């Protein structure tokens, strides 16, 4: 039987993947949202679905919430619900892009009334963090402009900085602000936080509790994401990942499905930079849209993809790599890295799961569990969750 | 006063821009559709709004319909309605992307039942053409796959060819099929008609009544669109344009707003290739989303942008250009083209409009007309049109 | 010991990778060409180096020539030299981009004198084919323009068509014309054959002996290359591959090094389309620049990468794939494909090599052979081969 | 006659464009460098050519040098030579990419010996600054890797930081370090300074004398350059521009030739951010390759393009723009900007030139001057300048 090297097992244990509550609701494109049977109707059902992912992978112990999509009357009750199901609530995601007031921006809107409203929502999210015990506030702003001249690029940065400052100052000692960037969509000329440089500049202006989120689908074509990861780790400012994959834009496909070698390279930099350890504060989250595939299996497969890439990254022979690098042996150094990537780690992961008392094949185990049929049968009536709820 | 050279006036008269009925309804991104006051509730109101664009520009005499969004009981009545408002119905656009059955494709779906349903819809669209007198059927397929392996690329081409053949054979003698291509969205791994080459290959297999549609937002970054235009004109297979503009992906911004020089170059190739004449069968259509700007002014401005670029293209000194080109005078040839682009043609267009009995400033004239306020006041109740209706 | 399934072994035997003579000379970027010790000084030495790649991989039995870089007085002698070394001469590549006359184009140049000169060179290449027994003429044109207006896009297509026609008509019954396309570089506004659609259109106009070459580095960002491969195979017009890999533009890195999953997907389409068989006429060639790594090991590694991706593609369970595809099982179909990709085929290839009497580790075997040291010692004096010689 | 508004004239007077000495030498692509008649053989002749650009535009009073390409024995003599011709020496550009030692990097090379050599060259450039009176050291590093694993991304950042620190500390009180970034080329996997974020992070670590250079051709597709400009101006870290234009990669075409609207938007942000004033320390430089067009006219045309875009940017009605922006009038605000862009400023610039005692048409005036014929006649023998000399 395959044995799992201890340093690999330690790394895999440290690799906890947080799943997003909204992945279990319906999603789609501007052209069509195809509804799926059995989709949750409320945050409690979303958490229940998320718990299935952890049940079969053992690697997804927490669930990100999205406010207001996951607003509930009693966060203590939701927290307890999660614990009862063997998971916990994670990062709180603010949403300042769906109110009618935000058509031209939220915290960067030219109208101070709208900015106040948006900032108040961010502060409310910190309240939710206090209520749930969440330590991380994740901020993604859809703010931007569609047409040259539409608004003043620089003034919008000033407004953004002002709002971030107010929210930052509201954070507790153990709370962080995670600032996400995105190249485009929904704005098509400027985004107010389009790239890691902009997020980084705001974070260093704010203070040590502000860190950058890397969403793997939010870059221009050709961007070397692992370079950004290495650079942010070096600067001590990598807060979290939103994992997904893409061929074109922000496709939000399953992580590892479009370019598994890229995912491996990213995780290699995480290993090199110390982010795959029990002590690391870097969060690894999924942020995906299962538009045409079933959602829970889509999440399970994604967690498995992260685990497989992590295992490969942990298998890199760092001594051999360093020796080839310092010798200027281009092909030799590349070969060391490729040797790990080319390894079939599925037997290793099967063994790792069995050591943890899990089924070695999470996809098959979930399929056999009957959960999919049960939710289709049970969840009759109500309004299915989606990006609007 | 500015005089309009006769060949420029002739070209401008030949440049009829067709507007899409759906541009007057609400649109947005997957994140949010911001509703606008006064938006039409049915095809009759859409045509009424479209007629305003023609009223003030004199250059937008026809309206594309989208089936089923614009399905009505009596197409004769809608045709008459358009004529009463001074416009006419134009291209019929099929829609095989919003029925729940089409989650994995329409005419390329692995299930023959779904393919039959989709093809039947396309045939219904030809019926609508017969009823409205429209000569052109425009086909855009959202069909594609999100994940490698999801379906057989080649088998989908065979299915596509089969459906196109059936529809092509149904066309009357004066009817054409216009086949559109798109790089990505809503499918994120393969689109079944991703590029002009694929559309072209299907068209030549079908016969002379099949031509290619160039949507200016449907290309990979860096694609030289005017080269495609020139190539399709040379091959006699350029059927139509869907005009819009983009900075990133299929942003669907107002044509000419993101890269006016590109629009000029495209129209220069149209002039060179004989497409800007009274005899040309190339259709110039808008296909845009006014997500955050008012819709009718957005359309008026777009028509004006096309007119300005057309005027500049018509001003190119072709003799001087040919002389510099054949002499290998790189800077000289470029300068001839830039001279036309750098010209401020707004006075010329103002004069052209006045000669036609129009207000020289369509935007101001529309604003002064009171139409915007009137529709906000009148269109109370009902369901606003959007991409779903 | 690993056994090689017979259908995999058959596919691997059919997968012959042709190496380019110029890969053994110096190459670089416009910023610097770093010379390497031991580089060949003439076509004979290039062929000798190429023979090493075949000696250790058993999968690279032929060598592409580039005229005039590989012009020799006696092609019969060069042919014999190759045979003596266990390889054969392959495709003849024309070069109409390095003469001073070609600054503004070769066969598309505005000056008929230059076009005549360029076409004559292409005809000379057919003479070389007659002399070497090569069956394939590969044409890549650097022709294009840098500035809008510089030349007439459509007129250049006419000139191109005229030259291709003349050369096509000169081909013998067993000779083919392989037409390559490229998005950009060295021209920066238009290339005269920028995409597969343009190459395809010329090929169908010419006749059945004209086919398209897919260079994996010659596409716009986001282009789905395997879709093009499937489409060209369906149309019977895929002539050959120029393999290499890229992160950004035409980086010409070792095939499989930037995106091994893409290479696998391409080869999967080749398998599906019948191109990996003994009967196939599709040629698999390398076209790479080993700017900073040693050349012969760079080529060996590249051939191995092709073999590994081919083996994975051959391992795809086509029955399971078809079943999942026709059932609309998105995750299941994707999993079938990924199962093959995730397999570590290196043991299988080691076994395959041993069955052929080869060392299971070609890189180590070459390193141990002493050849690298020998050429450094022997090749003293003379002018190293590069892109200019 | 056209009158030039005083604030426009003031802005145009402040807009001094620095030309690069290397633009007058031969350049090309990796495929071919086409030599042009009359090209300079040494730095003195390059400066003489540069002086022609200033002579006819009045807007290009300084010349960037590139060490070692422009290394001379007596910098005082070269300085005097420039002054005699009516221009002055400008920024000193270091070159650590052409020595054979730099194949795997310069200041980031794994070997400390190579790093020492590279850093010593940078220090030598500061010596040259002392000798010429230049205040700015421009650093562009070709350093990077071609293959994943080739070297340690993070370690290279540490080495880079160490070298920059040493050079920074060597700067005099009135000297600055300008750090340039580039996405790719000549390295194809990682560049050590690939984006503005990386350059910015190093600059803030170094101190206030370190600023970022924006080369308009050094970004990923879709990057919004004017956003970066606005952001760097807001942060007080925009040191300089390297102007050129591109359709694909780092094409190095004449600035304004590929996307004149983008150039206008960039200069609009410069005007908004106070960079087009007599007090501004932002340098506007050209960095272009006139591969197929004559060099001096290529430079003159480029300076004119910058002037035209600057004039348009200065014509923007800022009060109207701010009013529309704060009112959320998307189309109105865009129209204010477009109104300036659509204006034909050539008459204005002709008037401006005449006020300065210049010919209103610099291209025609240069052509009539006979200088081009004279240098072709005079510069016989010797070695033409290029990127290697």
Coordinates of C-alpha atoms in Angstrom, one line a residue, chain C residues 26 91 149 210 227 279 319 332:
Chain C
X26 CA 22.0 29.5 -31.8
X91 CA 10.0 18.9 -44.7
X149 CA -2.6 52.2 -44.2
X210 CA -2.6 22.3 -49.8
X227 CA -10.7 23.1 -31.4
X279 CA -1.7 5.8 -42.1
X319 CA -16.2 4.0 -24.5
X332 CA -18.2 12.2 -15.5

